[in-house]
Amino acid sequence: MLISYFRRHCPGRACVMVAGSFLIVTLGFLPSSAAADTFDVPFVPTPPEVVERMLNMAEVGPSDRVIDLGSGDGRIAIAAVKDRAALSALGVDLNPVRVEEAKANAKDAGVSDRVEFRQEDLFDTDFSNATVLTMYLLPNVNMRLRPKVLDLAAGTRVVSHAFDMDDWESDDYARLGNRDVYMWVVPAKVAGAWQLDGPEGSLALDVEQTFQHLSGIAQTAKGHAMPVRGKLRGKEITLQIGDGNEARHYTGTVQADTMAANPATGNVVQGWRAVRR
Ligand SMILES: C[S@@+](CC[C@H](N)C(=O)[O-])C[C@H]1O[C@@H](n2cnc3c(N)ncnc32)[C@H](O)[C@@H]1O
């Protein structure tokens, strides 16, 4: 029944193979009630040490609003507020049995005032105010969520147990036994034309962006063109402009339509600023 469910929701051959291995690897963890699940993903709980690693990787702390999509028995959301003192946590699950179980677990853990569980389809969930998003879903579900995830505020951390986001490379990764944990930091959007001014002079930048990876061209006022390469981790940007001996390194922070140097030491350009052209 579960295999036919995966076939229906995950028609690609590779996806069926991955889902098949997922089921084989995790079947031993399935409680008997899971056999009756007919949701996008069956209930398979994340082991406690993996929950701990997910929350550590995302550096969950007192200012975080954590949302677990497909929250099962509530363990990730509960650990976020109980063990990491998150400001709040929300878990959504389509299965009412899981939601009741999660509420009871939150009560037992004494954190019902800071964690909410809702019966809801995760594809309908407004998670735009999350600072940390967690998931243990399936590759096709991750991919359906990906456009919405990429539209979250820059700097939002997204942690996934077991499954990646295809060509959106993770910013952090850990393997615990046979478990994979991936983390992405939603990158700021910087594609386009910029005017950069600093001690090295003025440059016109044309930036292309693929997820957190940047490339492009920088041109001096005299028309000298240099390659641009760079990377984003949320709002934090690093750029290398030029090659070889003429390469200059810039580190800074993006705020909407401006970028500015971070106070930094080392071999980086100081005191620069860029605005969109
Ligand atoms: C693999 S379990 C993960 C549970 C928990 N997040 C954890 O890591 O321990 C996936 C959960 O997603 C829920 N689920 C499946 N499809 C869903 C949907 N469309 N909307 C919300 N929850 C869903 C299932 O009921 C199940 O509890």
Coordinates of C-alpha atoms and ligand atoms in Angstrom, one line a residue, residues 39-46 68 70-72 75-76 92-95 98 120-122 136, ligand 1:
F39 CA -0.5 10.9 3.3
D40 CA 2.3 12.4 1.2
V41 CA 4.8 10.9 3.6
P42 CA 4.4 8.1 6.2
F43 CA 5.0 8.7 9.8
V44 CA 8.6 7.7 10.6
P45 CA 10.0 9.6 13.7
T46 CA 13.4 11.2 13.6
D68 CA 8.2 21.6 11.5
G70 CA 4.9 17.1 8.9
S71 CA 5.4 17.2 12.6
G72 CA 4.5 13.6 13.5
R75 CA 9.5 15.7 18.8
I76 CA 11.3 18.4 16.7
V92 CA 1.7 20.9 11.2
D93 CA 0.5 17.4 10.3
L94 CA -2.3 16.2 8.2
N95 CA -3.0 13.2 10.4
R98 CA -0.4 12.6 15.1
E120 CA -3.1 21.1 8.3
D121 CA -1.8 20.2 4.9
L122 CA 1.8 21.4 4.8
Y136 CA 11.6 14.9 7.3
Ligands
LIG1 C1 8.5 11.1 8.2 S1 7.3 11.8 9.3 C2 8.3 13.0 10.2 C3 7.7 13.3 11.6 C4 8.6 14.3 12.4 N1 8.8 15.6 11.6 C5 9.9 13.7 12.7 O1 10.9 14.1 12.0 O2 10.0 12.9 13.7 C6 6.3 12.7 8.2 C7 5.0 13.3 8.8 O3 4.4 14.1 7.7 C8 3.0 13.9 7.9 N2 2.4 14.3 6.6 C9 2.4 13.6 5.4 N3 1.8 14.3 4.4 C10 1.5 15.5 5.0 C11 0.9 16.7 4.5 N4 0.5 16.8 3.2 N5 0.7 17.7 5.3 C12 1.1 17.7 6.6 N6 1.6 16.6 7.1 C13 1.9 15.5 6.3 C14 2.8 12.5 8.3 O4 1.5 12.3 8.9 C15 4.0 12.2 9.2 O5 3.6 12.4 10.5

